[in-house]
């Protein structure tokens, strides 16, 4: 159903507009000085009132990202393919690592899955497009990491790379609309691990539940 394609598009649009609104507020109330150097995204969202907006943008985007990732995982599985910154600088860098490096690895995985799993109607243009965006993201991650971890004198370049990287990530999330438009329905299923073995009578047969919640009709 094509409505599912709106989910990644909404994520991309909302996230992009949201962080630029935060940037605009930060510039307007002069909590960042773009004449000195271009600020990091987290710097724009450090002070009130934009910190409140930035927090809600992050919260909503986190929920939408989780939803998109779960649906994409289930879609791939269903087609048979299993397989001023805070003083807590260390935690901030670790969070950035999870967001950028792990996120980049996730999107490179999606490039591979584009050629390996169904649906494949848009494979001819979607694969090269994802690969090109991931290549750009790789360059941006390296540039950002060098500027952040080493005093190279190019902090503005590192922060610009961060903004560009986030924009590319939102575009990559939006591209899931190509696959999501083929979804007819969506049902989230959760396996209950560690179920004790029980027996029940259903339709004249015995259904045995094992520890992985799979059912065998006897």
PDB file of C-alpha atoms in Angstrom:
ATOM      1  CA  UNK A   1       0.000   0.000   0.000  1.00  0.00           C
ATOM      2  CA  UNK A   2       1.445   3.354  -1.064  1.00  0.00           C
ATOM      3  CA  UNK A   3       0.552   4.989   2.274  1.00  0.00           C
ATOM      4  CA  UNK A   4       3.465   3.148   3.912  1.00  0.00           C
ATOM      5  CA  UNK A   5       5.780   5.048   1.573  1.00  0.00           C
ATOM      6  CA  UNK A   6       4.796   8.244   3.393  1.00  0.00           C
ATOM      7  CA  UNK A   7       6.432   7.057   6.629  1.00  0.00           C
ATOM      8  CA  UNK A   8      10.089   7.409   5.544  1.00  0.00           C
ATOM      9  CA  UNK A   9       9.225  10.540   3.591  1.00  0.00           C
ATOM     10  CA  UNK A  10       7.676  12.092   6.707  1.00  0.00           C
ATOM     11  CA  UNK A  11      10.805  11.183   8.662  1.00  0.00           C
ATOM     12  CA  UNK A  12      13.075  12.803   6.095  1.00  0.00           C
ATOM     13  CA  UNK A  13      10.996  15.977   5.777  1.00  0.00           C
ATOM     14  CA  UNK A  14      10.285  16.410   9.486  1.00  0.00           C
ATOM     15  CA  UNK A  15      13.885  15.770  10.530  1.00  0.00           C
ATOM     16  CA  UNK A  16      15.312  18.110   7.907  1.00  0.00           C
ATOM     17  CA  UNK A  17      12.904  20.941   8.651  1.00  0.00           C
ATOM     18  CA  UNK A  18      13.210  20.395  12.406  1.00  0.00           C
ATOM     19  CA  UNK A  19      16.973  20.753  12.729  1.00  0.00           C
ATOM     20  CA  UNK A  20      17.052  23.771  10.412  1.00  0.00           C
ATOM     21  CA  UNK A  21      14.354  25.421  12.531  1.00  0.00           C
ATOM     22  CA  UNK A  22      16.590  24.836  15.557  1.00  0.00           C
ATOM     23  CA  UNK A  23      19.478  26.360  13.616  1.00  0.00           C
ATOM     24  CA  UNK A  24      17.372  29.387  12.716  1.00  0.00           C
ATOM     25  CA  UNK A  25      16.319  29.966  16.327  1.00  0.00           C
ATOM     26  CA  UNK A  26      19.901  29.625  17.541  1.00  0.00           C
ATOM     27  CA  UNK A  27      21.119  32.167  14.984  1.00  0.00           C
ATOM     28  CA  UNK A  28      18.272  34.595  15.674  1.00  0.00           C
ATOM     29  CA  UNK A  29      18.875  34.686  19.433  1.00  0.00           C
ATOM     30  CA  UNK A  30      22.651  34.764  18.877  1.00  0.00           C
ATOM     31  CA  UNK A  31      23.473  31.685  20.940  1.00  0.00           C
ATOM     32  CA  UNK A  32      25.676  30.635  18.024  1.00  0.00           C
ATOM     33  CA  UNK A  33      27.917  32.876  15.969  1.00  0.00           C
ATOM     34  CA  UNK A  34      28.097  31.768  12.356  1.00  0.00           C
ATOM     35  CA  UNK A  35      30.553  34.550  11.521  1.00  0.00           C
ATOM     36  CA  UNK A  36      33.175  32.941  13.758  1.00  0.00           C
ATOM     37  CA  UNK A  37      32.614  29.422  12.490  1.00  0.00           C
ATOM     38  CA  UNK A  38      29.763  27.168  11.443  1.00  0.00           C
ATOM     39  CA  UNK A  39      28.257  25.452  14.522  1.00  0.00           C
ATOM     40  CA  UNK A  40      27.661  21.744  15.114  1.00  0.00           C
ATOM     41  CA  UNK A  41      24.052  20.580  15.271  1.00  0.00           C
ATOM     42  CA  UNK A  42      24.358  19.853  18.991  1.00  0.00           C
ATOM     43  CA  UNK A  43      25.667  23.375  19.614  1.00  0.00           C
ATOM     44  CA  UNK A  44      22.550  24.851  18.036  1.00  0.00           C
ATOM     45  CA  UNK A  45      20.368  22.801  20.371  1.00  0.00           C
ATOM     46  CA  UNK A  46      22.286  23.491  23.583  1.00  0.00           C
ATOM     47  CA  UNK A  47      20.495  26.553  24.954  1.00  0.00           C
ATOM     48  CA  UNK A  48      16.874  27.509  25.613  1.00  0.00           C
ATOM     49  CA  UNK A  49      14.456  27.890  23.920  1.00  0.00           C
ATOM     50  CA  UNK A  50      15.770  25.935  20.936  1.00  0.00           C
ATOM     51  CA  UNK A  51      16.961  23.102  23.177  1.00  0.00           C
ATOM     52  CA  UNK A  52      13.305  22.205  23.861  1.00  0.00           C
ATOM     53  CA  UNK A  53      12.514  22.131  20.143  1.00  0.00           C
ATOM     54  CA  UNK A  54      15.686  20.162  19.420  1.00  0.00           C
ATOM     55  CA  UNK A  55      14.811  17.568  22.082  1.00  0.00           C
ATOM     56  CA  UNK A  56      11.358  17.002  20.645  1.00  0.00           C
ATOM     57  CA  UNK A  57      12.713  16.774  17.098  1.00  0.00           C
ATOM     58  CA  UNK A  58      15.177  14.119  18.301  1.00  0.00           C
ATOM     59  CA  UNK A  59      12.471  12.232  20.198  1.00  0.00           C
ATOM     60  CA  UNK A  60      10.033  12.148  17.286  1.00  0.00           C
ATOM     61  CA  UNK A  61      12.765  11.274  14.791  1.00  0.00           C
ATOM     62  CA  UNK A  62      13.981   8.472  17.073  1.00  0.00           C
ATOM     63  CA  UNK A  63      10.500   6.932  17.147  1.00  0.00           C
ATOM     64  CA  UNK A  64      10.079   7.282  13.376  1.00  0.00           C
ATOM     65  CA  UNK A  65      13.555   5.843  12.734  1.00  0.00           C
ATOM     66  CA  UNK A  66      12.822   2.866  14.981  1.00  0.00           C
ATOM     67  CA  UNK A  67       9.533   2.297  13.172  1.00  0.00           C
ATOM     68  CA  UNK A  68      11.192   2.496   9.741  1.00  0.00           C
ATOM     69  CA  UNK A  69      14.048   0.174  10.752  1.00  0.00           C
ATOM     70  CA  UNK A  70      11.668  -2.429  12.245  1.00  0.00           C
ATOM     71  CA  UNK A  71       9.387  -2.402   9.185  1.00  0.00           C
ATOM     72  CA  UNK A  72      12.370  -2.625   6.844  1.00  0.00           C
ATOM     73  CA  UNK A  73      13.734  -5.577   8.828  1.00  0.00           C
ATOM     74  CA  UNK A  74      10.420  -7.381   8.684  1.00  0.00           C
ATOM     75  CA  UNK A  75      10.050  -6.630   4.981  1.00  0.00           C
ATOM     76  CA  UNK A  76      13.472  -8.107   4.245  1.00  0.00           C
ATOM     77  CA  UNK A  77      12.753 -11.100   6.484  1.00  0.00           C
ATOM     78  CA  UNK A  78       9.360 -11.713   4.853  1.00  0.00           C
ATOM     79  CA  UNK A  79      11.048 -11.890   1.460  1.00  0.00           C
ATOM     80  CA  UNK A  80      13.321 -14.612   2.794  1.00  0.00           C
ATOM     81  CA  UNK A  81      16.570 -12.759   3.475  1.00  0.00           C
ATOM     82  CA  UNK A  82      17.750 -13.529   7.039  1.00  0.00           C
ATOM     83  CA  UNK A  83      20.832 -12.698   7.887  1.00  0.00           C
ATOM     84  CA  UNK A  84      28.596  24.161  22.988  1.00  0.00           C
ATOM     85  CA  UNK A  85      28.868  20.956  23.724  1.00  0.00           C
ATOM     86  CA  UNK A  86      28.113  18.972  26.830  1.00  0.00           C
ATOM     87  CA  UNK A  87      30.825  18.467  29.413  1.00  0.00           C
ATOM     88  CA  UNK A  88      30.179  14.729  29.011  1.00  0.00           C
ATOM     89  CA  UNK A  89      32.329  14.737  25.897  1.00  0.00           C
ATOM     90  CA  UNK A  90      33.031  11.002  25.980  1.00  0.00           C
ATOM     91  CA  UNK A  91      29.341  10.116  26.076  1.00  0.00           C
ATOM     92  CA  UNK A  92      28.636  12.665  23.364  1.00  0.00           C
ATOM     93  CA  UNK A  93      31.316  11.183  21.093  1.00  0.00           C
ATOM     94  CA  UNK A  94      30.039   7.660  21.789  1.00  0.00           C
ATOM     95  CA  UNK A  95      26.517   8.753  20.857  1.00  0.00           C
ATOM     96  CA  UNK A  96      27.857  10.342  17.695  1.00  0.00           C
ATOM     97  CA  UNK A  97      29.669   7.095  16.892  1.00  0.00           C
ATOM     98  CA  UNK A  98      26.436   5.118  17.213  1.00  0.00           C
ATOM     99  CA  UNK A  99      24.483   7.647  15.181  1.00  0.00           C
ATOM    100  CA  UNK A 100      26.973   8.192  12.366  1.00  0.00           C
ATOM    101  CA  UNK A 101      29.282   5.190  12.079  1.00  0.00           C
ATOM    102  CA  UNK A 102      26.704   2.525  12.888  1.00  0.00           C
ATOM    103  CA  UNK A 103      24.136   4.424  10.815  1.00  0.00           C
ATOM    104  CA  UNK A 104      26.540   4.483   7.883  1.00  0.00           C
ATOM    105  CA  UNK A 105      27.134   0.733   8.221  1.00  0.00           C
ATOM    106  CA  UNK A 106      23.352   0.205   8.274  1.00  0.00           C
ATOM    107  CA  UNK A 107      22.859   2.107   5.012  1.00  0.00           C
ATOM    108  CA  UNK A 108      25.723   0.265   3.311  1.00  0.00           C
ATOM    109  CA  UNK A 109      23.916  -2.923   4.328  1.00  0.00           C
ATOM    110  CA  UNK A 110      20.804  -1.560   2.642  1.00  0.00           C
ATOM    111  CA  UNK A 111      22.804  -1.051  -0.557  1.00  0.00           C
ATOM    112  CA  UNK A 112      23.668  -4.748  -0.507  1.00  0.00           C
ATOM    113  CA  UNK A 113      20.081  -5.724   0.303  1.00  0.00           C
ATOM    114  CA  UNK A 114      18.817  -3.613  -2.606  1.00  0.00           C
ATOM    115  CA  UNK A 115      20.445  -6.122  -4.987  1.00  0.00           C
ATOM    116  CA  UNK A 116      19.695  -9.240  -2.942  1.00  0.00           C
ATOM    117  CA  UNK A 117      16.071  -9.084  -1.806  1.00  0.00           C
ATOM    118  CA  UNK A 118      12.646  -8.275  -3.141  1.00  0.00           C
ATOM    119  CA  UNK A 119      10.938  -6.004  -4.088  1.00  0.00           C
ATOM    120  CA  UNK A 120      13.322  -5.241  -6.947  1.00  0.00           C
ATOM    121  CA  UNK A 121      11.291  -3.074  -9.331  1.00  0.00           C
ATOM    122  CA  UNK A 122      13.381   0.033  -8.628  1.00  0.00           C
ATOM    123  CA  UNK A 123      16.695  -1.784  -8.257  1.00  0.00           C
ATOM    124  CA  UNK A 124      18.326  -0.347 -11.383  1.00  0.00           C
ATOM    125  CA  UNK A 125      18.260   3.235 -10.123  1.00  0.00           C
ATOM    126  CA  UNK A 126      17.845   2.713  -6.385  1.00  0.00           C
ATOM    127  CA  UNK A 127      21.034   0.669  -5.980  1.00  0.00           C
ATOM    128  CA  UNK A 128      23.384   3.193  -7.637  1.00  0.00           C
ATOM    129  CA  UNK A 129      21.645   6.096  -5.883  1.00  0.00           C
ATOM    130  CA  UNK A 130      22.023   4.505  -2.448  1.00  0.00           C
ATOM    131  CA  UNK A 131      25.630   3.571  -3.190  1.00  0.00           C
ATOM    132  CA  UNK A 132      26.437   7.124  -4.291  1.00  0.00           C
ATOM    133  CA  UNK A 133      24.841   8.651  -1.189  1.00  0.00           C
ATOM    134  CA  UNK A 134      26.615   6.157   1.070  1.00  0.00           C
ATOM    135  CA  UNK A 135      29.932   7.001  -0.589  1.00  0.00           C
ATOM    136  CA  UNK A 136      29.307  10.683   0.078  1.00  0.00           C
ATOM    137  CA  UNK A 137      28.364   9.852   3.666  1.00  0.00           C
ATOM    138  CA  UNK A 138      31.584   7.893   4.105  1.00  0.00           C
ATOM    139  CA  UNK A 139      33.653  10.891   3.009  1.00  0.00           C
ATOM    140  CA  UNK A 140      31.650  13.179   5.295  1.00  0.00           C
ATOM    141  CA  UNK A 141      32.067  10.845   8.278  1.00  0.00           C
ATOM    142  CA  UNK A 142      35.836  10.758   7.787  1.00  0.00           C
ATOM    143  CA  UNK A 143      35.998  14.545   7.421  1.00  0.00           C
ATOM    144  CA  UNK A 144      33.842  15.083  10.498  1.00  0.00           C
ATOM    145  CA  UNK A 145      35.814  12.604  12.597  1.00  0.00           C
ATOM    146  CA  UNK A 146      39.150  14.199  11.702  1.00  0.00           C
ATOM    147  CA  UNK A 147      37.877  17.659  12.535  1.00  0.00           C
ATOM    148  CA  UNK A 148      36.243  16.523  15.779  1.00  0.00           C
ATOM    149  CA  UNK A 149      38.969  14.313  17.215  1.00  0.00           C
ATOM    150  CA  UNK A 150      42.022  16.214  16.010  1.00  0.00           C
ATOM    151  CA  UNK A 151      42.809  19.900  16.311  1.00  0.00           C
ATOM    152  CA  UNK A 152      43.258  20.490  12.597  1.00  0.00           C
ATOM    153  CA  UNK A 153      42.002  24.063  12.525  1.00  0.00           C
ATOM    154  CA  UNK A 154      39.088  23.096  10.293  1.00  0.00           C
ATOM    155  CA  UNK A 155      36.303  22.877  12.880  1.00  0.00           C
ATOM    156  CA  UNK A 156      33.864  24.694  10.599  1.00  0.00           C
ATOM    157  CA  UNK A 157      34.524  22.119   7.884  1.00  0.00           C
ATOM    158  CA  UNK A 158      33.829  19.335  10.382  1.00  0.00           C
ATOM    159  CA  UNK A 159      30.555  20.912  11.503  1.00  0.00           C
ATOM    160  CA  UNK A 160      29.478  21.526   7.892  1.00  0.00           C
ATOM    161  CA  UNK A 161      30.252  17.855   7.201  1.00  0.00           C
ATOM    162  CA  UNK A 162      28.041  16.903  10.145  1.00  0.00           C
ATOM    163  CA  UNK A 163      25.106  18.899   8.785  1.00  0.00           C
ATOM    164  CA  UNK A 164      25.587  17.490   5.292  1.00  0.00           C
ATOM    165  CA  UNK A 165      25.850  13.967   6.698  1.00  0.00           C
ATOM    166  CA  UNK A 166      22.569  14.281   8.591  1.00  0.00           C
ATOM    167  CA  UNK A 167      20.876  15.635   5.458  1.00  0.00           C
ATOM    168  CA  UNK A 168      22.137  12.622   3.479  1.00  0.00           C
ATOM    169  CA  UNK A 169      20.905  10.272   6.205  1.00  0.00           C
ATOM    170  CA  UNK A 170      17.429  11.794   6.006  1.00  0.00           C
ATOM    171  CA  UNK A 171      17.463  11.356   2.218  1.00  0.00           C
ATOM    172  CA  UNK A 172      18.529   7.725   2.631  1.00  0.00           C
ATOM    173  CA  UNK A 173      15.684   7.139   5.072  1.00  0.00           C
ATOM    174  CA  UNK A 174      13.310   8.781   2.622  1.00  0.00           C
ATOM    175  CA  UNK A 175      14.401   6.361  -0.114  1.00  0.00           C
ATOM    176  CA  UNK A 176      12.767   3.528   1.837  1.00  0.00           C
ATOM    177  CA  UNK A 177       9.546   4.835   0.318  1.00  0.00           C
ATOM    178  CA  UNK A 178      10.525   2.881  -2.802  1.00  0.00           C
ATOM    179  CA  UNK A 179      10.245  -0.416  -0.908  1.00  0.00           C
ATOM    180  CA  UNK A 180       7.503   0.584   1.510  1.00  0.00           C
ATOM    181  CA  UNK A 181       5.048   1.353  -1.302  1.00  0.00           C
ATOM    182  CA  UNK A 182       4.894  -2.386  -1.973  1.00  0.00           C
ATOM    183  CA  UNK A 183       3.688  -3.197   1.570  1.00  0.00           C
ATOM    184  CA  UNK A 184       0.062  -4.348   1.632  1.00  0.00           C
ATOM    185  CA  UNK A 185      -0.229  -4.469   5.419  1.00  0.00           C
ATOM    186  CA  UNK A 186       2.005  -4.431   8.456  1.00  0.00           C
ATOM    187  CA  UNK A 187       1.729  -6.443  11.636  1.00  0.00           C
ATOM    188  CA  UNK A 188       4.392  -6.243  14.326  1.00  0.00           C
ATOM    189  CA  UNK A 189       5.106  -9.632  15.891  1.00  0.00           C
ATOM    190  CA  UNK A 190       7.177 -10.252  18.993  1.00  0.00           C
ATOM    191  CA  UNK A 191       8.517 -13.677  19.901  1.00  0.00           C
ATOM    192  CA  UNK A 192       8.280 -14.592  23.546  1.00  0.00           C
ATOM    193  CA  UNK A 193      11.499 -16.308  24.515  1.00  0.00           C
ATOM    194  CA  UNK A 194      11.702 -18.817  27.339  1.00  0.00           C
ATOM    195  CA  UNK A 195       8.124 -20.078  27.254  1.00  0.00           C
ATOM    196  CA  UNK A 196       7.699 -23.268  29.216  1.00  0.00           C
ATOM    197  CA  UNK A 197       6.489 -26.274  27.297  1.00  0.00           C
ATOM    198  CA  UNK A 198       2.742 -26.507  27.539  1.00  0.00           C
ATOM    199  CA  UNK A 199       0.082 -28.400  25.728  1.00  0.00           C
ATOM    200  CA  UNK A 200      -3.376 -27.320  24.714  1.00  0.00           C
ATOM    201  CA  UNK A 201      -6.191 -28.766  22.650  1.00  0.00           C
ATOM    202  CA  UNK A 202      -7.104 -26.853  19.496  1.00  0.00           C
ATOM    203  CA  UNK A 203      -9.389 -28.106  16.741  1.00  0.00           C
ATOM    204  CA  UNK A 204      -9.068 -31.665  17.930  1.00  0.00           C
ATOM    205  CA  UNK A 205      -5.253 -31.618  17.867  1.00  0.00           C
ATOM    206  CA  UNK A 206      -2.491 -30.987  20.359  1.00  0.00           C
ATOM    207  CA  UNK A 207      -0.427 -27.870  19.856  1.00  0.00           C
ATOM    208  CA  UNK A 208       2.972 -28.010  21.551  1.00  0.00           C
ATOM    209  CA  UNK A 209       4.730 -24.721  22.265  1.00  0.00           C
ATOM    210  CA  UNK A 210       8.486 -24.858  22.577  1.00  0.00           C
ATOM    211  CA  UNK A 211      10.931 -22.288  23.966  1.00  0.00           C
ATOM    212  CA  UNK A 212      11.057 -20.248  20.752  1.00  0.00           C
ATOM    213  CA  UNK A 213       7.295 -19.852  20.563  1.00  0.00           C
ATOM    214  CA  UNK A 214       7.074 -21.911  17.363  1.00  0.00           C
ATOM    215  CA  UNK A 215       4.038 -24.187  17.091  1.00  0.00           C
ATOM    216  CA  UNK A 216       3.961 -27.775  15.988  1.00  0.00           C
ATOM    217  CA  UNK A 217       0.538 -29.348  15.404  1.00  0.00           C
ATOM    218  CA  UNK A 218       0.385 -32.998  16.326  1.00  0.00           C
TER     219      UNK A 218
END
